[in-house]
CSV table of C-alpha atoms and ligand atoms in Angstrom, one decimal:
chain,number,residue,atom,x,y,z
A,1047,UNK,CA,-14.1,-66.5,77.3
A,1048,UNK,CA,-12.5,-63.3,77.1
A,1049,UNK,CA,-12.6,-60.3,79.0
A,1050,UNK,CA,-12.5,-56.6,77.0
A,1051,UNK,CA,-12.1,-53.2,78.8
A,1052,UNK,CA,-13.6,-50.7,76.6
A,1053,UNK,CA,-12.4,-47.1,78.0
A,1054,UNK,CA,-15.1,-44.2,76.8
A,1055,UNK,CA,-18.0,-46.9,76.0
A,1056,UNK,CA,-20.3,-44.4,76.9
A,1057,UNK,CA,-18.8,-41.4,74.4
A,1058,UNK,CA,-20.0,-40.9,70.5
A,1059,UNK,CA,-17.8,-43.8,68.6
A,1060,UNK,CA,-17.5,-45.9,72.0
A,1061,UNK,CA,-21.3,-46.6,73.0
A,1062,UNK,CA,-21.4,-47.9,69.0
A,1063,UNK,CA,-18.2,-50.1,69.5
A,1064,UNK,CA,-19.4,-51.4,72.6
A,1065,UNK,CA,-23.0,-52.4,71.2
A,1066,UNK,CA,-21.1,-54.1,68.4
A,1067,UNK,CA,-18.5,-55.8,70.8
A,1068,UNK,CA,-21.9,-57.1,73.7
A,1069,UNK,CA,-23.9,-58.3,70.4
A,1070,UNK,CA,-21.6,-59.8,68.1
A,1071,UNK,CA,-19.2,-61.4,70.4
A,1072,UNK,CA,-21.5,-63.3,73.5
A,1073,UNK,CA,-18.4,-65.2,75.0
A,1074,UNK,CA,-16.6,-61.5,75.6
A,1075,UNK,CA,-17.4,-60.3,78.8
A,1076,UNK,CA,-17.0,-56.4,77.5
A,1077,UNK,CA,-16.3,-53.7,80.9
A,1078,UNK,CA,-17.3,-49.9,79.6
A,1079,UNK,CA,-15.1,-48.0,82.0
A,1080,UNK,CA,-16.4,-44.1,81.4
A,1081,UNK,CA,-16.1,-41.2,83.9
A,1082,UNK,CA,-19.5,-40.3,82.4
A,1083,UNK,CA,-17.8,-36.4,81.6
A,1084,UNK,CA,-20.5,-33.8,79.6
A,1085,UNK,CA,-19.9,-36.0,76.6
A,1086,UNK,CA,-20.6,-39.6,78.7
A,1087,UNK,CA,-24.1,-41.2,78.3
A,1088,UNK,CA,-25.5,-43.9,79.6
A,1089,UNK,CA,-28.2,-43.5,78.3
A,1090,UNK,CA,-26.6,-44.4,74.7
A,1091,UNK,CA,-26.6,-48.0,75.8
A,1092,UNK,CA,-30.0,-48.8,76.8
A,1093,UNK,CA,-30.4,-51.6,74.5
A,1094,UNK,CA,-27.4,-53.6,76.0
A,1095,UNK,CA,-27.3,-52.4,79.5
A,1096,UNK,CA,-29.0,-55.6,80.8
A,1097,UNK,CA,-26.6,-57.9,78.3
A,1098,UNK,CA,-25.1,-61.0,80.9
A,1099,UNK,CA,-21.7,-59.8,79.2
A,1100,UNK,CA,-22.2,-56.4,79.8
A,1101,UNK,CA,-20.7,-54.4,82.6
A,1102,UNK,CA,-20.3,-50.9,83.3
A,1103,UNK,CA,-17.1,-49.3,85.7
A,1104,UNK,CA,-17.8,-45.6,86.5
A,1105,UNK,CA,-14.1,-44.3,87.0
A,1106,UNK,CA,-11.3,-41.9,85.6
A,1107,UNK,CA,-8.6,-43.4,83.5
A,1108,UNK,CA,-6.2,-40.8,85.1
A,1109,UNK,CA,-6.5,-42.7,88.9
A,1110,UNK,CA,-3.9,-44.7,88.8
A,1111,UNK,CA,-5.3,-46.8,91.7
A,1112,UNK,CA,-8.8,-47.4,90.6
A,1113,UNK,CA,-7.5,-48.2,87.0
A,1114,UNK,CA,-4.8,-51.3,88.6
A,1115,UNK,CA,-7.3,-52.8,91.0
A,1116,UNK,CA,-9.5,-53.1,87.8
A,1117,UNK,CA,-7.0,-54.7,86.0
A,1118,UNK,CA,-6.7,-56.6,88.9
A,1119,UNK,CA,-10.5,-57.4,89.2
A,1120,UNK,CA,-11.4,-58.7,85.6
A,1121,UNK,CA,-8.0,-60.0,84.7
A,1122,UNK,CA,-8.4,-58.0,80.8
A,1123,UNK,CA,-7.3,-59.8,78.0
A,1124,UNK,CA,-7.4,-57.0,75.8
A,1125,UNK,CA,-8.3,-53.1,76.0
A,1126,UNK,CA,-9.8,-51.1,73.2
A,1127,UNK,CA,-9.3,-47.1,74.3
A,1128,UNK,CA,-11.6,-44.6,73.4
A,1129,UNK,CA,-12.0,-42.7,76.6
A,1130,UNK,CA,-10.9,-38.9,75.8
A,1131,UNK,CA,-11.5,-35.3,76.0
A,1132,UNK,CA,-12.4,-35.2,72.4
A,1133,UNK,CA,-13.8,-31.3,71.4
A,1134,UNK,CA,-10.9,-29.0,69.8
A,1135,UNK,CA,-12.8,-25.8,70.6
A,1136,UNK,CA,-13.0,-26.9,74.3
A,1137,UNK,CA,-9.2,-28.2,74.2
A,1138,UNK,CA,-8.6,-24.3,73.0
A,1139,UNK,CA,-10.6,-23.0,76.0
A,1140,UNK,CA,-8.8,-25.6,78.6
A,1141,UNK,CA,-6.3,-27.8,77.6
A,1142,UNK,CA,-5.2,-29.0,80.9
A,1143,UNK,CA,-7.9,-31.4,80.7
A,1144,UNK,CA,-7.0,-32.9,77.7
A,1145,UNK,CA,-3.7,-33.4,78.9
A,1146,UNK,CA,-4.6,-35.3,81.9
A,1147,UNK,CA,-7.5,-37.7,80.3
A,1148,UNK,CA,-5.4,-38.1,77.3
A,1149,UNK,CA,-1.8,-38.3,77.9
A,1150,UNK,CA,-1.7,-39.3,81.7
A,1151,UNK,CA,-5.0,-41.5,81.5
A,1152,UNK,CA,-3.6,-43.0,78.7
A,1153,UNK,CA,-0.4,-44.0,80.2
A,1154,UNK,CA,-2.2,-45.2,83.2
A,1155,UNK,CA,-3.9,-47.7,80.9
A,1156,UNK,CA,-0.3,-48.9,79.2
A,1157,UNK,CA,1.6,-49.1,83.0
A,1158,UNK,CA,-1.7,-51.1,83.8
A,1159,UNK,CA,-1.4,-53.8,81.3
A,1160,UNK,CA,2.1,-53.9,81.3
A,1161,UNK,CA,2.1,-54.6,84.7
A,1162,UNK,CA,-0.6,-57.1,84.9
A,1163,UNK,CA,0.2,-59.2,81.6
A,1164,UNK,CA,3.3,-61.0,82.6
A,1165,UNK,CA,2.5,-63.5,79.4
A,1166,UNK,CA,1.4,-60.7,76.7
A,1167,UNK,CA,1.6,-63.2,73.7
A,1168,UNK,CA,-2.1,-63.3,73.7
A,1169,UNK,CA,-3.0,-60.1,74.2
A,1170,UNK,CA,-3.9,-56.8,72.2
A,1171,UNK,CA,-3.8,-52.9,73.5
A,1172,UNK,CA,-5.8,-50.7,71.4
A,1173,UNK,CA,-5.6,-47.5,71.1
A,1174,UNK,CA,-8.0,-45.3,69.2
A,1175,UNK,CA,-6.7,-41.7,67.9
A,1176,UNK,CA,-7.5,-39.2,65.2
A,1177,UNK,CA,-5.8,-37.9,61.8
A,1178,UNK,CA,-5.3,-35.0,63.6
A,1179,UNK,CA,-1.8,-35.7,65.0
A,1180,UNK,CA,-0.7,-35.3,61.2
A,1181,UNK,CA,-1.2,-31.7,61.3
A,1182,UNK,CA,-3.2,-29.7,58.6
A,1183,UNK,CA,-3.2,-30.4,54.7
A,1184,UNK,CA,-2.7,-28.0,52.0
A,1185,UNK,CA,-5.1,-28.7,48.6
A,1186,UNK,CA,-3.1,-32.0,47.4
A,1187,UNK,CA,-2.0,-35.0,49.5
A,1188,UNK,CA,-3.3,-37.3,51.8
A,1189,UNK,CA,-2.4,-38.5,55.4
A,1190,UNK,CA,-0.5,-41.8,55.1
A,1191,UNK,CA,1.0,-44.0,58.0
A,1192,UNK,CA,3.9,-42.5,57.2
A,1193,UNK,CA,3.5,-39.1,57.4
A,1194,UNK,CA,5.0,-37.3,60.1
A,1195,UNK,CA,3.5,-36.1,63.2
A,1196,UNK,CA,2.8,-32.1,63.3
A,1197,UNK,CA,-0.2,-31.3,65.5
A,1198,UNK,CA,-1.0,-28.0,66.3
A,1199,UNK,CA,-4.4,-27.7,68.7
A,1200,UNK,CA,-4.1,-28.6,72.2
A,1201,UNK,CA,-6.1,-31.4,71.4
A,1202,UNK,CA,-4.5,-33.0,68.9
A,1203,UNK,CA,-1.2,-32.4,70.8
A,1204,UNK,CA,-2.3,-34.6,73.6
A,1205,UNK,CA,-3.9,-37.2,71.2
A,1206,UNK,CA,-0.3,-36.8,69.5
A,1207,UNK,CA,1.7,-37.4,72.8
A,1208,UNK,CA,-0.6,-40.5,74.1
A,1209,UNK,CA,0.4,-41.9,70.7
A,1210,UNK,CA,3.7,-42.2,71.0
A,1211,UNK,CA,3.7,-43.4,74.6
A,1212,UNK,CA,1.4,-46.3,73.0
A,1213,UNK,CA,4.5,-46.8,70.7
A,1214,UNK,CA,7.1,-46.2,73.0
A,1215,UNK,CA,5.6,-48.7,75.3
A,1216,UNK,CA,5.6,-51.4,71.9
A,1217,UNK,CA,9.0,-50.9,71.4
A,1218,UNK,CA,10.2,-50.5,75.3
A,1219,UNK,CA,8.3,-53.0,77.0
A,1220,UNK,CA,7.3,-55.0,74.2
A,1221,UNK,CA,3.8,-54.0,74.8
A,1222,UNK,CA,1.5,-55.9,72.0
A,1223,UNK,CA,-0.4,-52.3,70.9
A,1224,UNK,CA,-1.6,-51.6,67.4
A,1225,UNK,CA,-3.2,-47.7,66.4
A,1226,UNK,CA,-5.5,-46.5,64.0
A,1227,UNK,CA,-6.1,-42.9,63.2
A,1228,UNK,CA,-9.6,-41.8,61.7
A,1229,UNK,CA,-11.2,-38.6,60.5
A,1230,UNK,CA,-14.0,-37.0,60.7
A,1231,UNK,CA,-17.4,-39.4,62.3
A,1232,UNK,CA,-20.5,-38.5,62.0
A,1233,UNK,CA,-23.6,-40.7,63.1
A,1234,UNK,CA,-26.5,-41.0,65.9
A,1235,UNK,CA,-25.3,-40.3,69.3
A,1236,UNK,CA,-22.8,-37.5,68.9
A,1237,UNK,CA,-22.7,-35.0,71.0
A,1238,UNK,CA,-24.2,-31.7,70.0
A,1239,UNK,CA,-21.1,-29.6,70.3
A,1240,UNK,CA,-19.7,-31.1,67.0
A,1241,UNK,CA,-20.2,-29.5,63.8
A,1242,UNK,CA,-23.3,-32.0,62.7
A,1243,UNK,CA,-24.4,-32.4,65.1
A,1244,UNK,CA,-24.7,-29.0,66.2
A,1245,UNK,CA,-25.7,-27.2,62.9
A,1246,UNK,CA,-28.9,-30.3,62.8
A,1247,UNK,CA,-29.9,-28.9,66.3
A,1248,UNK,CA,-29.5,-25.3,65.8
A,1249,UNK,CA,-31.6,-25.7,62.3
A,1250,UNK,CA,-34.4,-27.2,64.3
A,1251,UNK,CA,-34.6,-24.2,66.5
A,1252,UNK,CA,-34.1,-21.4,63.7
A,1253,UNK,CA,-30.8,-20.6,65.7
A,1254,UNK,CA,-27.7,-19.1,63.7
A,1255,UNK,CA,-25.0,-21.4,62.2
A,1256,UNK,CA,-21.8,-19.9,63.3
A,1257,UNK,CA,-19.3,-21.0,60.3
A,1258,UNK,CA,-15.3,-20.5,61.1
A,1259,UNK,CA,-14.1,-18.1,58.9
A,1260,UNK,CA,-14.4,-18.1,55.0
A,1261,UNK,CA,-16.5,-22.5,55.8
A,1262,UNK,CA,-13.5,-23.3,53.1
A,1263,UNK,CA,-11.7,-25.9,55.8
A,1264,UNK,CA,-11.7,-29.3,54.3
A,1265,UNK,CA,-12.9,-32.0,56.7
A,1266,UNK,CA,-12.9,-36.1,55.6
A,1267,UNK,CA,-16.3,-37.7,56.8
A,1268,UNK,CA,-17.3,-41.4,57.8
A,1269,UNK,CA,-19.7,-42.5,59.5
A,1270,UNK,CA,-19.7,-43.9,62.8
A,1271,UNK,CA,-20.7,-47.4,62.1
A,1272,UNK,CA,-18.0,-47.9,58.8
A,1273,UNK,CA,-15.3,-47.0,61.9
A,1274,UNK,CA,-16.9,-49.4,64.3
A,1275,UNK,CA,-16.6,-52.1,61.6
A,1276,UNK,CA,-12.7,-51.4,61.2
A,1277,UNK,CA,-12.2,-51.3,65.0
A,1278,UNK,CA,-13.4,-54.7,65.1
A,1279,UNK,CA,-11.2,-55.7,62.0
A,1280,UNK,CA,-7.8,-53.8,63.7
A,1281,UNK,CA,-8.8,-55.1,67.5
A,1282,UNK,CA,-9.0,-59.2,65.9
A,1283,UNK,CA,-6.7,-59.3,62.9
A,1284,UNK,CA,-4.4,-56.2,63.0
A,1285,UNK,CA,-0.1,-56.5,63.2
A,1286,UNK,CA,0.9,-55.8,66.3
A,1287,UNK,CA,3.0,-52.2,66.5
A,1288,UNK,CA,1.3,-51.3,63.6
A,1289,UNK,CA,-0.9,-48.3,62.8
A,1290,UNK,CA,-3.8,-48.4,60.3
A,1291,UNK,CA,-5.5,-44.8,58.6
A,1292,UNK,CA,-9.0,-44.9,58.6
A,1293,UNK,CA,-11.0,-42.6,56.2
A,1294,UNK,CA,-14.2,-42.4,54.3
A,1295,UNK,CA,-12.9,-40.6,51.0
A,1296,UNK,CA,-15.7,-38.6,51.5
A,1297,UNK,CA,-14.2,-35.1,51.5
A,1298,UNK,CA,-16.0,-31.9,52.0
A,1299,UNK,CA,-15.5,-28.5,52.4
A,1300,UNK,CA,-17.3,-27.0,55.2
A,1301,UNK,CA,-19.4,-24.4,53.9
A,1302,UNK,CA,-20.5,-27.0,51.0
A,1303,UNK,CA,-21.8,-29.4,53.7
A,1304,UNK,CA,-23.2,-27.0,55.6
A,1305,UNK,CA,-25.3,-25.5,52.2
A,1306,UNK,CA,-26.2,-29.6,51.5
A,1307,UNK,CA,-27.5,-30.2,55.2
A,1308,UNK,CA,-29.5,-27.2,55.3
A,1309,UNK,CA,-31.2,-28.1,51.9
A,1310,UNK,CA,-32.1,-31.5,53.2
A,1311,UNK,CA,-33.4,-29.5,56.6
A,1312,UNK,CA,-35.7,-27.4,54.6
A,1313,UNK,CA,-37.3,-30.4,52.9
A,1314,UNK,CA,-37.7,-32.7,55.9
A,1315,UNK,CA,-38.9,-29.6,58.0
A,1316,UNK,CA,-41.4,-28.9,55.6
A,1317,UNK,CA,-39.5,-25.2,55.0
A,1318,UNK,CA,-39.5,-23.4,52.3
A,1319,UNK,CA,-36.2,-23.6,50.1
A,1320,UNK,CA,-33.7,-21.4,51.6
A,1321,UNK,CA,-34.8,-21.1,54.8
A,1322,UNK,CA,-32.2,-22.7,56.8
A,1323,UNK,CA,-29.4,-21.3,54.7
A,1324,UNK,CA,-30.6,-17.9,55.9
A,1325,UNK,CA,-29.0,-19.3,59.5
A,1326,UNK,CA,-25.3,-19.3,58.5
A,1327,UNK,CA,-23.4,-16.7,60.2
A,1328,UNK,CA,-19.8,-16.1,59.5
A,1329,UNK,CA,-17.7,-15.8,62.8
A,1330,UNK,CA,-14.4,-16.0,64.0
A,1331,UNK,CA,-11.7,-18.3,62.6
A,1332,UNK,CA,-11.1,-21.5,65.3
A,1333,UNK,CA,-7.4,-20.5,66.8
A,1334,UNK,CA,-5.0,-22.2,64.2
A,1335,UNK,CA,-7.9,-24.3,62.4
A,1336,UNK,CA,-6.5,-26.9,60.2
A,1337,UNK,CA,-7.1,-26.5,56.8
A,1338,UNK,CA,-7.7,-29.6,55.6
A,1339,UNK,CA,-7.7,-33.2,56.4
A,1340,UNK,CA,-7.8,-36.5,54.0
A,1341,UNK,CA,-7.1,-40.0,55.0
A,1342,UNK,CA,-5.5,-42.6,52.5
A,1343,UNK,CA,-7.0,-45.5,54.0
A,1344,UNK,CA,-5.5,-47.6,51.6
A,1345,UNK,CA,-3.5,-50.0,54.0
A,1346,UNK,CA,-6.6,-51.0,56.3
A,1347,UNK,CA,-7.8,-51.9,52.9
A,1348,UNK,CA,-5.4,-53.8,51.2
A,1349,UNK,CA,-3.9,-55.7,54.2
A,1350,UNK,CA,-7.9,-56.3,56.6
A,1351,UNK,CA,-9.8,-55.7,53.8
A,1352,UNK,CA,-12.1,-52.8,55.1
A,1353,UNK,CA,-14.0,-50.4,52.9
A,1354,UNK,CA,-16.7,-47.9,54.4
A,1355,UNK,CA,-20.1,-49.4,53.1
A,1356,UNK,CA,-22.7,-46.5,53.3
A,1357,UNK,CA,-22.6,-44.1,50.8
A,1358,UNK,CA,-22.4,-40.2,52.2
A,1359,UNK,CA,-25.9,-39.4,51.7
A,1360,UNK,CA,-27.6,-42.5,52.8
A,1361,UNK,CA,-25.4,-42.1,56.3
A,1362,UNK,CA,-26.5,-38.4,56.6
A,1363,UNK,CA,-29.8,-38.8,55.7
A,1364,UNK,CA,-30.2,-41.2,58.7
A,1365,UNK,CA,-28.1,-39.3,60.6
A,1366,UNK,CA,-30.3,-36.2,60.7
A,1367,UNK,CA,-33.6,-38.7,61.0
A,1368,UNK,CA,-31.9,-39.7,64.5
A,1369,UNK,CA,-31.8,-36.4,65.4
A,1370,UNK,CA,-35.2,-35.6,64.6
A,1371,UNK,CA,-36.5,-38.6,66.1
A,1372,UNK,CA,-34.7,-38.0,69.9
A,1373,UNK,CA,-35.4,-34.3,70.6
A,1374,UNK,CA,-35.2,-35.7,74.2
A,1375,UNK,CA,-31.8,-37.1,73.7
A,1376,UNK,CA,-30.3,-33.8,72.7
A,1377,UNK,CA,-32.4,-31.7,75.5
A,1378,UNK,CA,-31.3,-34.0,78.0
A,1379,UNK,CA,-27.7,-34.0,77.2
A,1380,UNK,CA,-27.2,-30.3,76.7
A,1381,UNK,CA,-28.6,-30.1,80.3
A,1382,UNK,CA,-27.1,-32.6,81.7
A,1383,UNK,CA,-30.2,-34.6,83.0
A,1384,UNK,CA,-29.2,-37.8,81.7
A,1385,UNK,CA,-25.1,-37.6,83.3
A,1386,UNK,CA,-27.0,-36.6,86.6
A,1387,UNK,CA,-29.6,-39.1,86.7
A,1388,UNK,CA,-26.8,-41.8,86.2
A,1389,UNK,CA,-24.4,-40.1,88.5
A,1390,UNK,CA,-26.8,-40.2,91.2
A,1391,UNK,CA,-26.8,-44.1,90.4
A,1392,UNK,CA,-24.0,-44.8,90.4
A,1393,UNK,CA,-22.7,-42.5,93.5
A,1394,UNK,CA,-25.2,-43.8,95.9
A,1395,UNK,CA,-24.5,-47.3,95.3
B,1147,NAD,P1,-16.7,-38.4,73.1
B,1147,NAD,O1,-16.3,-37.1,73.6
B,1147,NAD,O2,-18.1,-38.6,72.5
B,1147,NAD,O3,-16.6,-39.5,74.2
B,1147,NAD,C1,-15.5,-39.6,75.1
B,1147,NAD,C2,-15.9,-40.6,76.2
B,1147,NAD,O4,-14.8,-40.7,77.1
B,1147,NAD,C3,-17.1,-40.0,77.1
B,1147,NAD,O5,-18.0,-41.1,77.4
B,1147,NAD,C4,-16.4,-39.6,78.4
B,1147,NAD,O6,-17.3,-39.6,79.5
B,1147,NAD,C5,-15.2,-40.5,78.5
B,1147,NAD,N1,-14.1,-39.9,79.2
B,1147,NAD,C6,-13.6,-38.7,79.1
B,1147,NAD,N2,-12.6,-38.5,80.0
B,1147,NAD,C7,-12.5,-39.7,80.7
B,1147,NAD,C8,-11.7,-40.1,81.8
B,1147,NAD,N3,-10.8,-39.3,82.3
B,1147,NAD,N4,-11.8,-41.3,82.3
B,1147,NAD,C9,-12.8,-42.2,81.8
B,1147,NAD,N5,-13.6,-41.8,80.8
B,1147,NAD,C10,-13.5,-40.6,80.2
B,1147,NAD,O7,-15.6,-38.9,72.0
B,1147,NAD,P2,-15.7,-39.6,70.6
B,1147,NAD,O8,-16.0,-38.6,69.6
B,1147,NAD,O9,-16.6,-40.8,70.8
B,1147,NAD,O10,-14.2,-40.1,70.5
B,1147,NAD,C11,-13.8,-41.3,71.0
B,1147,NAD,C12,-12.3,-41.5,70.7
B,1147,NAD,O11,-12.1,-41.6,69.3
B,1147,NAD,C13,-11.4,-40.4,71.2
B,1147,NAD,O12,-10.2,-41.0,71.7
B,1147,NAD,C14,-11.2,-39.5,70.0
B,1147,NAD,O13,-9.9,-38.9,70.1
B,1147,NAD,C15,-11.2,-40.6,68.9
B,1147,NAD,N6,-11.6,-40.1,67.6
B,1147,NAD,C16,-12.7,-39.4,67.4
B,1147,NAD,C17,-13.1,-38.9,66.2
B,1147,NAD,C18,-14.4,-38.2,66.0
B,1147,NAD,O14,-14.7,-37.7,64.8
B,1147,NAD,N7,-15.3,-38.1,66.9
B,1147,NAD,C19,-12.3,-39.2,65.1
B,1147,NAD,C20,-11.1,-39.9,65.3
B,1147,NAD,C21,-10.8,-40.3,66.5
B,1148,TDX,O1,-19.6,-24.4,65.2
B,1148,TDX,C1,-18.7,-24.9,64.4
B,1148,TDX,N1,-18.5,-24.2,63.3
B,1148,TDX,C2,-17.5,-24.6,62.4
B,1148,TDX,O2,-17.3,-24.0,61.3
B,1148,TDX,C3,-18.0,-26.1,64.7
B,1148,TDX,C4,-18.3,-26.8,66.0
B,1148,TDX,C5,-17.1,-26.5,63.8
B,1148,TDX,N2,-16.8,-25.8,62.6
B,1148,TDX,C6,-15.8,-26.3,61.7
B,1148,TDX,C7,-14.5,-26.6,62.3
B,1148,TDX,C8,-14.0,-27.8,61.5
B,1148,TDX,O3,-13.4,-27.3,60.3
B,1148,TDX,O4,-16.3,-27.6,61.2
B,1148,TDX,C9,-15.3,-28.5,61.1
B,1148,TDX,C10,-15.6,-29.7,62.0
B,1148,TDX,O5,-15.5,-29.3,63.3
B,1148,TDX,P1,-15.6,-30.3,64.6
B,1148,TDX,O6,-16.9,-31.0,64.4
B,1148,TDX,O7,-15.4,-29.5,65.8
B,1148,TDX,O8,-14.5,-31.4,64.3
B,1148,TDX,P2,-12.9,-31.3,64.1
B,1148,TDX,O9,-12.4,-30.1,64.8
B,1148,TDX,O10,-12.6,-31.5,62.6
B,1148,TDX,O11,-12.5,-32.6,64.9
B,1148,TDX,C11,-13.2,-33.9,64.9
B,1148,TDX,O12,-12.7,-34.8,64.0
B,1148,TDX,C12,-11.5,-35.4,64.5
B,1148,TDX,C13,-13.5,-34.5,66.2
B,1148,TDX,O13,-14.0,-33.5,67.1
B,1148,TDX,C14,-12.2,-35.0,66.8
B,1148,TDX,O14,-12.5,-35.7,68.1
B,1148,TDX,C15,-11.6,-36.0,65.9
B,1148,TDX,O15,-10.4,-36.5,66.3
């Protein structure tokens, strides 16, 4: 019997690790603890929410408090952190945010289990960041482990600094922490605000598809449930103080994508050709948009043996079928019905 706090379980990447972690593993007793922010759903986890080793903890990783007494409560053996602000554009707009969920939240987490795991032989701090923190890529080279840390949004700052307190916290206090850094997900569940996501949604409604600039930024796509699948593989049998790149050598540029999704719109919407590529608009550049981003994933590979599995079309194809099939889903959290139905919930218990 174990017991696995799972920080952003109702986010994008976290409600799929958490359905993976409740299913596959029924001696884990698996605690989502989620603020339930914009981008927090409950609603994601239908399926498991009655599980007997399910349990959900609304709360902010940034109280200090409310994150010890947890600790305290359920005794973790291990923690797997997703919980983040997550958006760039919104980390442009108001990174203070950012800072506080991921860089003080984050620490919150590390003082927690230090604190509480006198004996840490045993157990395993997770902490789940982005490619990001290695900056932008000109038109050769790929992100190793080794490359050095250059970020340069707000976002990718913060995700930058609550790395290395994961390390410093390794190498200080002996913490047992290991650190994988992935591009680009894609996949059911993720929240309208991100590119795919976005571009599917505005397609359906014949809005415009506002492209950054020239669309020639290079982005490095996996889906969700490939990432999920090396989460489980780093959380079980990765080093400790070690960091694994995941990628899904699956590079596109953007305006390429964008040309490829809207083609596949057109047929499933029953639209004439060219209909949806009539919807790009060019705007503005993103503030200091990374050029390009490419993981060599080739470490996670050789040492846990992971390899995505779906092929890029096969993974988009039923990505966009999930967005077609849950029109309510995407209505209700760009209104914010579903966080105030379960805020209501869980405020009033
Ligand atoms: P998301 O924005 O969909 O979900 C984030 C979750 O964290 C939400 O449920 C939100 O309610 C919760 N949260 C936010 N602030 C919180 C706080 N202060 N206390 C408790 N919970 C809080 O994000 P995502 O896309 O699922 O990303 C999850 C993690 O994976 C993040 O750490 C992100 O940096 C990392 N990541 C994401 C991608 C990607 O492409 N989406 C790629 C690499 C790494
Ligand atoms: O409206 C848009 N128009 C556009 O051209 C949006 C939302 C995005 N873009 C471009 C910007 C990027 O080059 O598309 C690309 C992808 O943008 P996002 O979906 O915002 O993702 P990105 O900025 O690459 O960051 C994502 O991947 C790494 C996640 O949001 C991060 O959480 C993750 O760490």
């Amino acid at each position: 019997m174990k017991n696995i706090l799972i920080t952003g379980g109702a986010g994008f990447i976290g409600s799929h690790v958490i359905r993976l972690f409740v299913n596959k593993y029924p001696d884990y007793t698996v605690v989502n603890l989620d603020k339930l922010t914009y981008a927090g759903n409950l609603e994601n986890l239908k399926d498991v929410e009655n599980a007997p080793n399910y349990v959900f903890e609304k709360g902010d990783i940034v109280d200090e408090a409310f994150v010890f007494a947890l600790f305290e409560k359920y005794a973790f053996d291990g923690v797997i952190h997703l919980a983040a602000e997550s958006h760039v554009d919104r980390s442009i707009a108001n990174p203070m945010e950012f800072i506080h969920t991921n860089v003080i939240g984050t620490v919150n987490l590390l003082n927690a289990a230090k604190t509480h795991w006198k004996d840490s032989s045993d157990k395993r701090f997770y902490h789940i960041s982005t490619d990001e923190v290695y900056g932008s890529l000109g038109e050769e080279g790929l992100f190793t482990e080794e490359t050095a840390y250059d970020p340069r949004s707000p976002y990718s700052a913060a995700k930058a600094g609550s790395d290395h307190f994961v390390r410093a916290w390794f190498h200080t206090y002996k913490l047992p922490v290991v650190i994988s850094n992935c591009s680009n997900n894609y996949g059911p569940n993720q929240f309208p605000e991100k590119l795919l996501p976005l571009f599917i949604n505005n397609i359906i409604h014949n809005k415009p598809l506002p492209v950054y600039g020239k669309g020639e930024n290079v982005r490095d796509w996996l889906y969700v449930i490939d990432h999920v699948h090396a989460i489980d593989l780093v959380y079980h049998k990765g080093m400790v103080g070690e960091t694994y790149n995941i990628g899904g050598h699956n590079e596109w540029k953007n305006i390429d994508l964008i040309r490829l999704l809207c083609k596949i719109m057109d047929i499933k919407l029953g639209r004439e050709p060219g209909t949806s590529e009539k919807l790009i608009t060019y705007v503005k550049d993103r503030a200091g948009h990374d050029m390009r981003y490419a993981i060599d994933a080739s470490k996670i590979q050789e040492e846990l043996g992971w390899v995505p599995s779906l092929q890029f079309a096969e993974g988009l194809d039923k990505t966009i079928d999930w967005y077609l099939d849950n029109p309510e889903w995407i209505k209700n959290v760009t209104s914010g019905e579903y966080q105030n139905y379960y805020r209501e919930q869980y405020e009033n218990r």
